[in-house]
Amino acid sequence: MDKILEGLVSSSHPLPLKRVIVRRVVESAETPLSQAQCRAMFALSTRLVLQGPDPFQRQVGRQVLEAYGRYHRAEFEAFFNRGLVLGLLQRGYGELSNRDPAILDYIQAGLRLIMSCPSVLELFELLQVEALRLVCERPAPPLCARLCQLLGDFPQCLPRGRKLSLAFCQQLVRSIAHFQSQGSREAELRLYVSQVTQVSGLLRSVWKAEPDTLLPSLQELFAVISAADTSFEPSVALASLVQHIPLQMITVLIRSLTTDPNVKDASMTQALCRMIDWLSWPLAQHVETWVIALLKGLAAVQKFTILIDVTLLKIELVFNRLWFPLVRPGALAVLSHMLLSFQHSPEAFHLIVPHVVSLVHSFKRDGLPSSTAFLMQLTELIHCMMYHYSGFPELYEPILEAVKDMPKPTEEKIKLILSQSAWTSQSSSLPSCLSRLSGKSETGKTGLINLGNTCYMNSVIQALFMATDFRRHVLSLNLNGCNSLMRKLQHLFAFLAHTQREAYAPRIFFEASRPPWFTPRSQQDCSEYLRFLLDRLHEEERTLKALSSTKTSESIMNEESQKQEAVHKAQVFAEAPCMGSEERTLIEKMFGGKLKTTICCLNCKSMSQKEEAFTDLSLAFCPPTSLENVGPKCVERSEVKDDYVVQTNTSATSPAGETLLNNLEVNGGCDTIMNEGTIKDFSTEPNSENTTNSELNKVQDNRDMSQRLVGKNTLSVTDLLNYFLAPEILSGDNKYYCEKCASLQNAEKTMQIIEEPEYLILTLLRFSYDPKCHIRRKILDNVSLPLVLELPVKRATSSLAVVSGGWSVGVEISDIGENLAKKLKPSGADEVTCPQLLPYVLSSVVVHSGVSSESGHYYSYARNVTGSGPSGLCHQSTALSLVSPQDKLLTEESPCTVVENELDTEMPREWFLFNDSRVTFTSFQSVQKITSRFPKDTAYVLFYKKQNSTCGFNTNSANGLWVNGDPPLQKDLMDAITKDNKLYLQEQELSARTQALQAASASCSFRPNGFDDNDPPGSCGPTGGGGGGGFSTVGRLVF
């Protein structure tokens, strides 16, 4: 029969005829045959299966083998023995190689026929050994897939025992690493993918049946992809294994990898790069999940060098994967994480910027719902990056044009995304110190390191930084090549806005801005420092403007003309206070206002007026009634003549000895922080024969007002400002010398704000001189802070123009000089005024904690306030009315009641507490209640922002891409910040590695980085912002 069949299949008869005859031969398998005949049929069918020249012969061989093996099982069992199978696996069959998949096809068919025979167990044992040998020989994808199919159908052939099973899994992983596709056509690629899927599916089955093999298999996988051998590149087919790793193991595995001291940086970098390459593998699931988890794990242990290198190496490859729909979801997830976390430098983002527009256009052309969804995600990502790295309009404008039709995320959403994505915000559950080493607080704000008794500077700088319009002006200045104090302030503001450090050390700025009389490392007055700083900035800018106006002609001037120019410069400096609004300095524009002081003789009604510039107002506390008769209301002069000048206090003067911007104290308070004397009891003085009863009644009304203020339980800033603007009677030893009367007369002095500042700075004079003990004591009275107040401003509307920058018309032009004589000429008639209530919103509060000016601690509360008000809220309806002193000195409604109503509309997390290095969220309620809860902590300096004003500052840049609305930084500043951010990441990494080495023998606990309202915000420690303090702390010296 075997001869007939062999001749038939090789004959030239028609194929249909051959099929009929073959069917007859297969049917005859049921007839009894001798052992020799069966063996001959088995040998022929084996030869046809393995060596058949065409598909027909191979099909005939399989049919005959299956039919005769089923009906003659004993004979087939004897034929299909250990020797045959071993020979096929080790030597092949004839010319057929032992690595041909057809060998395994034949063995699998034979196993099916003898499954019920005892000898099959022997074959299973054989195949267990041979399967391990095969995978160790790194079979090609077709053979390996065929082997895995056989082992999947006959799991009894899998290597048994933990050692062999583990070795099989590890070698199979390495075999996959050697896989390479043999073609590039779609059909070939599909076949290749299916073969890889078959192999990875077998590993999944083994891992599921024997869980102990999973972790060693993954260790082998990491060893393969982390190898530094450049001659061998592991196949991306390894990506097919990722989907079979339980996601529950992410935490354990990533922690093991990132903390293993045996894993070198180069190995981790190589492994991560190759994992990112896996994004190219189609059908692979969860690759992006593991890649992102490893990126986060490395960030959590501060291995930033690896993250930087990998991001710069692979960001373009990941972006290019977005062109392929099959792998686009995973690629976009990894791209988003890599870009959003790479916040110390624009380098990574700028690598992909040139390719964004073409990809956007491609998505739009597709018109598919999936493409549109991906485009929206990509647009949001791009907006976040352009927001964070503004200042490159030439790069971003084409992108903005391409995505102009797509929705733009809100600024709040962008801030949230960026704050959650930074490397330094990645949390770590590792029980060691490295879990709290890095990152800004959740506020996204940067603290200032206390350099040794510098909390007075830190609190002021944070308040100025949070003055949004001022900060934007400073950052927008072009100061290249200038080593001025303003340049240093710009540098400091830029770092506060963009550094990744939790706290920044302002050493350079401190040395440049410290007043010469301030003893290093000792307690100082923050108000005095603020005045000195603003005056320095103002004088410096004025000087630079004067120099720049004369510099252009210096190169061609001879010696004589240079002398003339020197004279001209002196004239320029002398005339500087008369500059028009367009020539005003930045300090004048932001903080400068004008106050008009009027003295009216109560005898002849003649008036003298003077205008004076100010940058802050110092508000004295209303005096206690027990001191009413001690002396006049803070007027030092015993004789006030026609050249009367309002007492002022300034911390610095210009080189010429003149002072432009003054701190106006209440009614001429003599010392920066002194509050001496009270309103003189005018009724006890002998009346002037020309003094009318109406004036006396007016004086008595003012005195009653003072007593009512004192009688209130809690004063408000409104009360103190009303007291500041209240009329004052000059009598007794303080009578006014009237030129018209040619004698000392009782007079009334009033002050009016005639030009309001953009930022109103109010200093509460809390330190008073105790004549008994000869020390300055602190007034610990609680003061209610209105969230919104209205400032009465009276602008002159008469046709009489105010000349020479501040003096009344009665002053002769010739009187203006170095002395300006501080003269006031009688005006003879009242000017027509238009009282106007201008709303101001509270921006910052600097708090002093302590009982004296020589000790304690400063910290500040602040929020972002723009010209239109915080969070777009309108406070007009609930504003505290600060009425004109001449009309009504006290409002009927309690300020506290109004403020409580305002609290209902406060936006959550709008306020920040800046305590040296620490920055935390807080609330306006905490600001209001700080003194009632902690009696030694009192508001000292207040910043109010004028509502509905933009200070003439255009906050809409050409490209609309300003970080926090701030202007883009100049290149040198951005480069400096980028360099420092990279240095900071390296410092964090080094610190983390050092602590990791000590983690086994040391533990670390951390105080929560938050502000607990049950504890005072605290005093400084050697490193600043340490918390603590409390009532039992004596002195609370600043460190």
JSON list of C-alpha atoms in Angstrom, two decimals, residues 819-981:
[
{"chain": "A", "resi": 819, "resn": "ASN", "atom": "CA", "xyz": [16.12, 124.86, 50.08]},
{"chain": "A", "resi": 820, "resn": "LEU", "atom": "CA", "xyz": [12.82, 125.17, 48.37]},
{"chain": "A", "resi": 821, "resn": "ALA", "atom": "CA", "xyz": [12.62, 127.17, 51.59]},
{"chain": "A", "resi": 822, "resn": "LYS", "atom": "CA", "xyz": [9.73, 124.90, 52.55]},
{"chain": "A", "resi": 823, "resn": "LYS", "atom": "CA", "xyz": [7.71, 128.10, 52.27]},
{"chain": "A", "resi": 824, "resn": "LEU", "atom": "CA", "xyz": [3.96, 128.36, 52.21]},
{"chain": "A", "resi": 825, "resn": "LYS", "atom": "CA", "xyz": [2.36, 131.50, 50.83]},
{"chain": "A", "resi": 826, "resn": "PRO", "atom": "CA", "xyz": [-1.12, 132.48, 51.90]},
{"chain": "A", "resi": 827, "resn": "SER", "atom": "CA", "xyz": [-3.49, 131.51, 49.15]},
{"chain": "A", "resi": 828, "resn": "GLY", "atom": "CA", "xyz": [-6.21, 133.85, 50.22]},
{"chain": "A", "resi": 829, "resn": "ALA", "atom": "CA", "xyz": [-9.01, 131.67, 48.88]},
{"chain": "A", "resi": 830, "resn": "ASP", "atom": "CA", "xyz": [-10.03, 128.08, 49.03]},
{"chain": "A", "resi": 831, "resn": "GLU", "atom": "CA", "xyz": [-9.55, 126.02, 45.92]},
{"chain": "A", "resi": 832, "resn": "VAL", "atom": "CA", "xyz": [-12.49, 124.24, 44.46]},
{"chain": "A", "resi": 833, "resn": "THR", "atom": "CA", "xyz": [-12.05, 120.56, 45.22]},
{"chain": "A", "resi": 834, "resn": "CYS", "atom": "CA", "xyz": [-13.81, 117.43, 44.03]},
{"chain": "A", "resi": 835, "resn": "PRO", "atom": "CA", "xyz": [-13.70, 114.81, 46.78]},
{"chain": "A", "resi": 836, "resn": "GLN", "atom": "CA", "xyz": [-13.55, 111.37, 45.31]},
{"chain": "A", "resi": 837, "resn": "LEU", "atom": "CA", "xyz": [-13.62, 108.01, 47.10]},
{"chain": "A", "resi": 838, "resn": "LEU", "atom": "CA", "xyz": [-11.20, 105.64, 45.40]},
{"chain": "A", "resi": 839, "resn": "PRO", "atom": "CA", "xyz": [-11.47, 101.94, 46.26]},
{"chain": "A", "resi": 840, "resn": "TYR", "atom": "CA", "xyz": [-8.34, 100.09, 47.35]},
{"chain": "A", "resi": 841, "resn": "VAL", "atom": "CA", "xyz": [-8.12, 96.36, 47.96]},
{"chain": "A", "resi": 842, "resn": "LEU", "atom": "CA", "xyz": [-5.82, 94.77, 50.51]},
{"chain": "A", "resi": 843, "resn": "SER", "atom": "CA", "xyz": [-2.83, 93.13, 48.85]},
{"chain": "A", "resi": 844, "resn": "SER", "atom": "CA", "xyz": [-0.27, 92.33, 51.57]},
{"chain": "A", "resi": 845, "resn": "VAL", "atom": "CA", "xyz": [0.16, 92.51, 55.33]},
{"chain": "A", "resi": 846, "resn": "VAL", "atom": "CA", "xyz": [3.57, 92.43, 57.04]},
{"chain": "A", "resi": 847, "resn": "VAL", "atom": "CA", "xyz": [3.21, 91.15, 60.58]},
{"chain": "A", "resi": 848, "resn": "HIS", "atom": "CA", "xyz": [5.57, 91.80, 63.48]},
{"chain": "A", "resi": 849, "resn": "SER", "atom": "CA", "xyz": [5.70, 89.10, 66.12]},
{"chain": "A", "resi": 850, "resn": "GLY", "atom": "CA", "xyz": [7.20, 90.21, 69.42]},
{"chain": "A", "resi": 851, "resn": "VAL", "atom": "CA", "xyz": [6.97, 92.85, 72.13]},
{"chain": "A", "resi": 852, "resn": "SER", "atom": "CA", "xyz": [9.66, 95.35, 71.13]},
{"chain": "A", "resi": 853, "resn": "SER", "atom": "CA", "xyz": [11.34, 96.78, 68.09]},
{"chain": "A", "resi": 854, "resn": "GLU", "atom": "CA", "xyz": [14.67, 95.23, 69.09]},
{"chain": "A", "resi": 855, "resn": "SER", "atom": "CA", "xyz": [13.46, 91.65, 68.91]},
{"chain": "A", "resi": 856, "resn": "GLY", "atom": "CA", "xyz": [10.81, 89.49, 67.31]},
{"chain": "A", "resi": 857, "resn": "HIS", "atom": "CA", "xyz": [10.10, 88.18, 63.89]},
{"chain": "A", "resi": 858, "resn": "TYR", "atom": "CA", "xyz": [8.51, 89.41, 60.65]},
{"chain": "A", "resi": 859, "resn": "TYR", "atom": "CA", "xyz": [6.37, 87.43, 58.25]},
{"chain": "A", "resi": 860, "resn": "SER", "atom": "CA", "xyz": [3.81, 88.47, 55.67]},
{"chain": "A", "resi": 861, "resn": "TYR", "atom": "CA", "xyz": [0.43, 87.58, 54.25]},
{"chain": "A", "resi": 862, "resn": "ALA", "atom": "CA", "xyz": [-0.20, 88.37, 50.60]},
{"chain": "A", "resi": 863, "resn": "ARG", "atom": "CA", "xyz": [-2.29, 87.58, 47.57]},
{"chain": "A", "resi": 864, "resn": "ASN", "atom": "CA", "xyz": [-2.18, 88.36, 43.87]},
{"chain": "A", "resi": 865, "resn": "VAL", "atom": "CA", "xyz": [-4.16, 91.51, 43.18]},
{"chain": "A", "resi": 866, "resn": "THR", "atom": "CA", "xyz": [-4.36, 93.10, 39.74]},
{"chain": "A", "resi": 867, "resn": "GLY", "atom": "CA", "xyz": [-5.91, 96.38, 38.75]},
{"chain": "A", "resi": 868, "resn": "SER", "atom": "CA", "xyz": [-9.33, 94.85, 38.27]},
{"chain": "A", "resi": 869, "resn": "GLY", "atom": "CA", "xyz": [-9.33, 93.26, 41.70]},
{"chain": "A", "resi": 870, "resn": "PRO", "atom": "CA", "xyz": [-8.56, 89.77, 42.96]},
{"chain": "A", "resi": 871, "resn": "SER", "atom": "CA", "xyz": [-10.30, 86.91, 41.26]},
{"chain": "A", "resi": 872, "resn": "GLY", "atom": "CA", "xyz": [-12.39, 89.35, 39.29]},
{"chain": "A", "resi": 873, "resn": "LEU", "atom": "CA", "xyz": [-14.57, 90.10, 42.32]},
{"chain": "A", "resi": 874, "resn": "CYS", "atom": "CA", "xyz": [-16.23, 93.46, 42.64]},
{"chain": "A", "resi": 875, "resn": "HIS", "atom": "CA", "xyz": [-16.03, 94.82, 46.15]},
{"chain": "A", "resi": 876, "resn": "GLN", "atom": "CA", "xyz": [-17.63, 98.15, 45.43]},
{"chain": "A", "resi": 877, "resn": "SER", "atom": "CA", "xyz": [-20.88, 97.31, 47.10]},
{"chain": "A", "resi": 878, "resn": "THR", "atom": "CA", "xyz": [-19.25, 96.26, 50.35]},
{"chain": "A", "resi": 879, "resn": "ALA", "atom": "CA", "xyz": [-16.39, 98.76, 50.42]},
{"chain": "A", "resi": 880, "resn": "LEU", "atom": "CA", "xyz": [-15.63, 100.46, 53.68]},
{"chain": "A", "resi": 881, "resn": "SER", "atom": "CA", "xyz": [-16.45, 104.10, 53.22]},
{"chain": "A", "resi": 882, "resn": "LEU", "atom": "CA", "xyz": [-13.59, 106.28, 54.32]},
{"chain": "A", "resi": 883, "resn": "VAL", "atom": "CA", "xyz": [-15.32, 109.63, 54.20]},
{"chain": "A", "resi": 884, "resn": "SER", "atom": "CA", "xyz": [-13.74, 113.03, 54.07]},
{"chain": "A", "resi": 885, "resn": "PRO", "atom": "CA", "xyz": [-12.60, 114.25, 57.51]},
{"chain": "A", "resi": 886, "resn": "GLN", "atom": "CA", "xyz": [-14.33, 117.57, 56.91]},
{"chain": "A", "resi": 887, "resn": "ASP", "atom": "CA", "xyz": [-17.65, 115.88, 56.30]},
{"chain": "A", "resi": 888, "resn": "LYS", "atom": "CA", "xyz": [-17.81, 112.92, 58.66]},
{"chain": "A", "resi": 889, "resn": "LEU", "atom": "CA", "xyz": [-14.92, 111.33, 60.46]},
{"chain": "A", "resi": 890, "resn": "LEU", "atom": "CA", "xyz": [-16.47, 108.00, 61.34]},
{"chain": "A", "resi": 891, "resn": "THR", "atom": "CA", "xyz": [-18.67, 105.72, 59.34]},
{"chain": "A", "resi": 892, "resn": "GLU", "atom": "CA", "xyz": [-21.79, 104.48, 61.01]},
{"chain": "A", "resi": 893, "resn": "GLU", "atom": "CA", "xyz": [-21.33, 100.87, 59.96]},
{"chain": "A", "resi": 894, "resn": "SER", "atom": "CA", "xyz": [-18.85, 98.80, 61.86]},
{"chain": "A", "resi": 895, "resn": "PRO", "atom": "CA", "xyz": [-15.88, 97.91, 59.68]},
{"chain": "A", "resi": 896, "resn": "CYS", "atom": "CA", "xyz": [-15.78, 94.44, 61.18]},
{"chain": "A", "resi": 897, "resn": "THR", "atom": "CA", "xyz": [-19.31, 93.76, 60.03]},
{"chain": "A", "resi": 898, "resn": "VAL", "atom": "CA", "xyz": [-18.52, 94.74, 56.48]},
{"chain": "A", "resi": 899, "resn": "VAL", "atom": "CA", "xyz": [-15.32, 92.70, 56.46]},
{"chain": "A", "resi": 900, "resn": "GLU", "atom": "CA", "xyz": [-17.18, 89.63, 57.66]},
{"chain": "A", "resi": 901, "resn": "ASN", "atom": "CA", "xyz": [-19.54, 90.06, 54.73]},
{"chain": "A", "resi": 902, "resn": "GLU", "atom": "CA", "xyz": [-16.56, 90.27, 52.40]},
{"chain": "A", "resi": 903, "resn": "LEU", "atom": "CA", "xyz": [-15.21, 87.00, 53.70]},
{"chain": "A", "resi": 904, "resn": "ASP", "atom": "CA", "xyz": [-18.21, 85.24, 52.23]},
{"chain": "A", "resi": 905, "resn": "THR", "atom": "CA", "xyz": [-17.03, 86.10, 48.75]},
{"chain": "A", "resi": 906, "resn": "GLU", "atom": "CA", "xyz": [-13.35, 85.27, 49.27]},
{"chain": "A", "resi": 907, "resn": "MET", "atom": "CA", "xyz": [-11.93, 82.84, 46.78]},
{"chain": "A", "resi": 908, "resn": "PRO", "atom": "CA", "xyz": [-10.44, 79.67, 48.30]},
{"chain": "A", "resi": 909, "resn": "ARG", "atom": "CA", "xyz": [-6.66, 79.54, 48.61]},
{"chain": "A", "resi": 910, "resn": "GLU", "atom": "CA", "xyz": [-6.32, 83.16, 47.56]},
{"chain": "A", "resi": 911, "resn": "TRP", "atom": "CA", "xyz": [-4.03, 84.17, 50.42]},
{"chain": "A", "resi": 912, "resn": "PHE", "atom": "CA", "xyz": [-0.49, 83.01, 51.09]},
{"chain": "A", "resi": 913, "resn": "LEU", "atom": "CA", "xyz": [1.59, 83.09, 54.26]},
{"chain": "A", "resi": 914, "resn": "PHE", "atom": "CA", "xyz": [5.26, 83.89, 53.57]},
{"chain": "A", "resi": 915, "resn": "ASN", "atom": "CA", "xyz": [7.36, 82.95, 56.59]},
{"chain": "A", "resi": 916, "resn": "ASP", "atom": "CA", "xyz": [10.95, 83.03, 55.35]},
{"chain": "A", "resi": 917, "resn": "SER", "atom": "CA", "xyz": [11.54, 79.66, 53.68]},
{"chain": "A", "resi": 918, "resn": "ARG", "atom": "CA", "xyz": [8.01, 78.42, 54.26]},
{"chain": "A", "resi": 919, "resn": "VAL", "atom": "CA", "xyz": [5.08, 79.37, 52.04]},
{"chain": "A", "resi": 920, "resn": "THR", "atom": "CA", "xyz": [1.64, 77.99, 52.80]},
{"chain": "A", "resi": 921, "resn": "PHE", "atom": "CA", "xyz": [-1.97, 78.66, 51.92]},
{"chain": "A", "resi": 922, "resn": "THR", "atom": "CA", "xyz": [-4.00, 80.63, 54.41]},
{"chain": "A", "resi": 923, "resn": "SER", "atom": "CA", "xyz": [-7.17, 82.72, 54.50]},
{"chain": "A", "resi": 924, "resn": "PHE", "atom": "CA", "xyz": [-8.13, 86.32, 55.09]},
{"chain": "A", "resi": 925, "resn": "GLN", "atom": "CA", "xyz": [-9.89, 85.17, 58.24]},
{"chain": "A", "resi": 926, "resn": "SER", "atom": "CA", "xyz": [-6.51, 84.03, 59.59]},
{"chain": "A", "resi": 927, "resn": "VAL", "atom": "CA", "xyz": [-5.08, 87.44, 58.72]},
{"chain": "A", "resi": 928, "resn": "GLN", "atom": "CA", "xyz": [-7.86, 89.22, 60.58]},
{"chain": "A", "resi": 929, "resn": "LYS", "atom": "CA", "xyz": [-7.69, 87.03, 63.67]},
{"chain": "A", "resi": 930, "resn": "ILE", "atom": "CA", "xyz": [-3.92, 86.78, 64.04]},
{"chain": "A", "resi": 931, "resn": "THR", "atom": "CA", "xyz": [-3.66, 89.33, 66.87]},
{"chain": "A", "resi": 932, "resn": "SER", "atom": "CA", "xyz": [-6.70, 88.10, 68.75]},
{"chain": "A", "resi": 933, "resn": "ARG", "atom": "CA", "xyz": [-5.27, 84.59, 68.74]},
{"chain": "A", "resi": 934, "resn": "PHE", "atom": "CA", "xyz": [-1.62, 85.50, 69.21]},
{"chain": "A", "resi": 935, "resn": "PRO", "atom": "CA", "xyz": [-1.39, 88.85, 71.03]},
{"chain": "A", "resi": 936, "resn": "LYS", "atom": "CA", "xyz": [2.27, 89.46, 70.15]},
{"chain": "A", "resi": 937, "resn": "ASP", "atom": "CA", "xyz": [1.62, 89.11, 66.40]},
{"chain": "A", "resi": 938, "resn": "THR", "atom": "CA", "xyz": [0.32, 92.39, 65.01]},
{"chain": "A", "resi": 939, "resn": "ALA", "atom": "CA", "xyz": [-0.12, 93.89, 61.55]},
{"chain": "A", "resi": 940, "resn": "TYR", "atom": "CA", "xyz": [2.62, 96.45, 60.92]},
{"chain": "A", "resi": 941, "resn": "VAL", "atom": "CA", "xyz": [2.87, 97.38, 57.22]},
{"chain": "A", "resi": 942, "resn": "LEU", "atom": "CA", "xyz": [-0.10, 97.16, 54.86]},
{"chain": "A", "resi": 943, "resn": "PHE", "atom": "CA", "xyz": [-0.15, 97.23, 51.06]},
{"chain": "A", "resi": 944, "resn": "TYR", "atom": "CA", "xyz": [-3.38, 98.29, 49.35]},
{"chain": "A", "resi": 945, "resn": "LYS", "atom": "CA", "xyz": [-3.83, 98.15, 45.58]},
{"chain": "A", "resi": 946, "resn": "LYS", "atom": "CA", "xyz": [-5.89, 100.73, 43.75]},
{"chain": "A", "resi": 947, "resn": "GLN", "atom": "CA", "xyz": [-8.90, 99.11, 42.14]},
{"chain": "A", "resi": 948, "resn": "ASN", "atom": "CA", "xyz": [-9.81, 99.34, 38.45]},
{"chain": "A", "resi": 949, "resn": "SER", "atom": "CA", "xyz": [-6.36, 100.42, 37.42]},
{"chain": "A", "resi": 950, "resn": "THR", "atom": "CA", "xyz": [-3.68, 98.85, 35.27]},
{"chain": "A", "resi": 951, "resn": "CYS", "atom": "CA", "xyz": [-1.01, 101.49, 36.00]},
{"chain": "A", "resi": 952, "resn": "GLY", "atom": "CA", "xyz": [-0.69, 102.15, 32.31]},
{"chain": "A", "resi": 953, "resn": "PHE", "atom": "CA", "xyz": [0.81, 98.71, 31.94]},
{"chain": "A", "resi": 954, "resn": "ASN", "atom": "CA", "xyz": [-0.24, 96.54, 29.04]},
{"chain": "A", "resi": 955, "resn": "THR", "atom": "CA", "xyz": [-0.62, 93.03, 30.38]},
{"chain": "A", "resi": 956, "resn": "ASN", "atom": "CA", "xyz": [-1.45, 91.60, 26.98]},
{"chain": "A", "resi": 957, "resn": "SER", "atom": "CA", "xyz": [1.78, 90.84, 25.23]},
{"chain": "A", "resi": 958, "resn": "ALA", "atom": "CA", "xyz": [1.98, 90.33, 21.52]},
{"chain": "A", "resi": 959, "resn": "ASN", "atom": "CA", "xyz": [2.00, 86.61, 21.86]},
{"chain": "A", "resi": 960, "resn": "GLY", "atom": "CA", "xyz": [-0.25, 86.48, 24.91]},
{"chain": "A", "resi": 961, "resn": "LEU", "atom": "CA", "xyz": [2.15, 84.16, 26.66]},
{"chain": "A", "resi": 962, "resn": "TRP", "atom": "CA", "xyz": [3.16, 85.49, 30.02]},
{"chain": "A", "resi": 963, "resn": "VAL", "atom": "CA", "xyz": [3.82, 83.26, 32.98]},
{"chain": "A", "resi": 964, "resn": "ASN", "atom": "CA", "xyz": [1.32, 84.27, 35.67]},
{"chain": "A", "resi": 965, "resn": "GLY", "atom": "CA", "xyz": [0.64, 87.26, 33.45]},
{"chain": "A", "resi": 966, "resn": "ASP", "atom": "CA", "xyz": [4.27, 88.35, 33.87]},
{"chain": "A", "resi": 967, "resn": "PRO", "atom": "CA", "xyz": [6.31, 89.55, 30.90]},
{"chain": "A", "resi": 968, "resn": "PRO", "atom": "CA", "xyz": [8.78, 87.12, 29.31]},
{"chain": "A", "resi": 969, "resn": "LEU", "atom": "CA", "xyz": [12.23, 87.13, 30.81]},
{"chain": "A", "resi": 970, "resn": "GLN", "atom": "CA", "xyz": [15.27, 88.39, 28.99]},
{"chain": "A", "resi": 971, "resn": "LYS", "atom": "CA", "xyz": [17.60, 85.70, 27.71]},
{"chain": "A", "resi": 972, "resn": "ASP", "atom": "CA", "xyz": [20.36, 86.21, 30.26]},
{"chain": "A", "resi": 973, "resn": "LEU", "atom": "CA", "xyz": [17.89, 85.93, 33.13]},
{"chain": "A", "resi": 974, "resn": "MET", "atom": "CA", "xyz": [16.29, 82.82, 31.66]},
{"chain": "A", "resi": 975, "resn": "ASP", "atom": "CA", "xyz": [19.71, 81.27, 31.12]},
{"chain": "A", "resi": 976, "resn": "ALA", "atom": "CA", "xyz": [20.71, 82.01, 34.71]},
{"chain": "A", "resi": 977, "resn": "ILE", "atom": "CA", "xyz": [17.51, 80.47, 36.06]},
{"chain": "A", "resi": 978, "resn": "THR", "atom": "CA", "xyz": [17.85, 77.42, 33.81]},
{"chain": "A", "resi": 979, "resn": "LYS", "atom": "CA", "xyz": [21.42, 76.92, 34.97]},
{"chain": "A", "resi": 980, "resn": "ASP", "atom": "CA", "xyz": [20.46, 77.28, 38.61]},
{"chain": "A", "resi": 981, "resn": "ASN", "atom": "CA", "xyz": [17.49, 74.94, 38.24]}
]
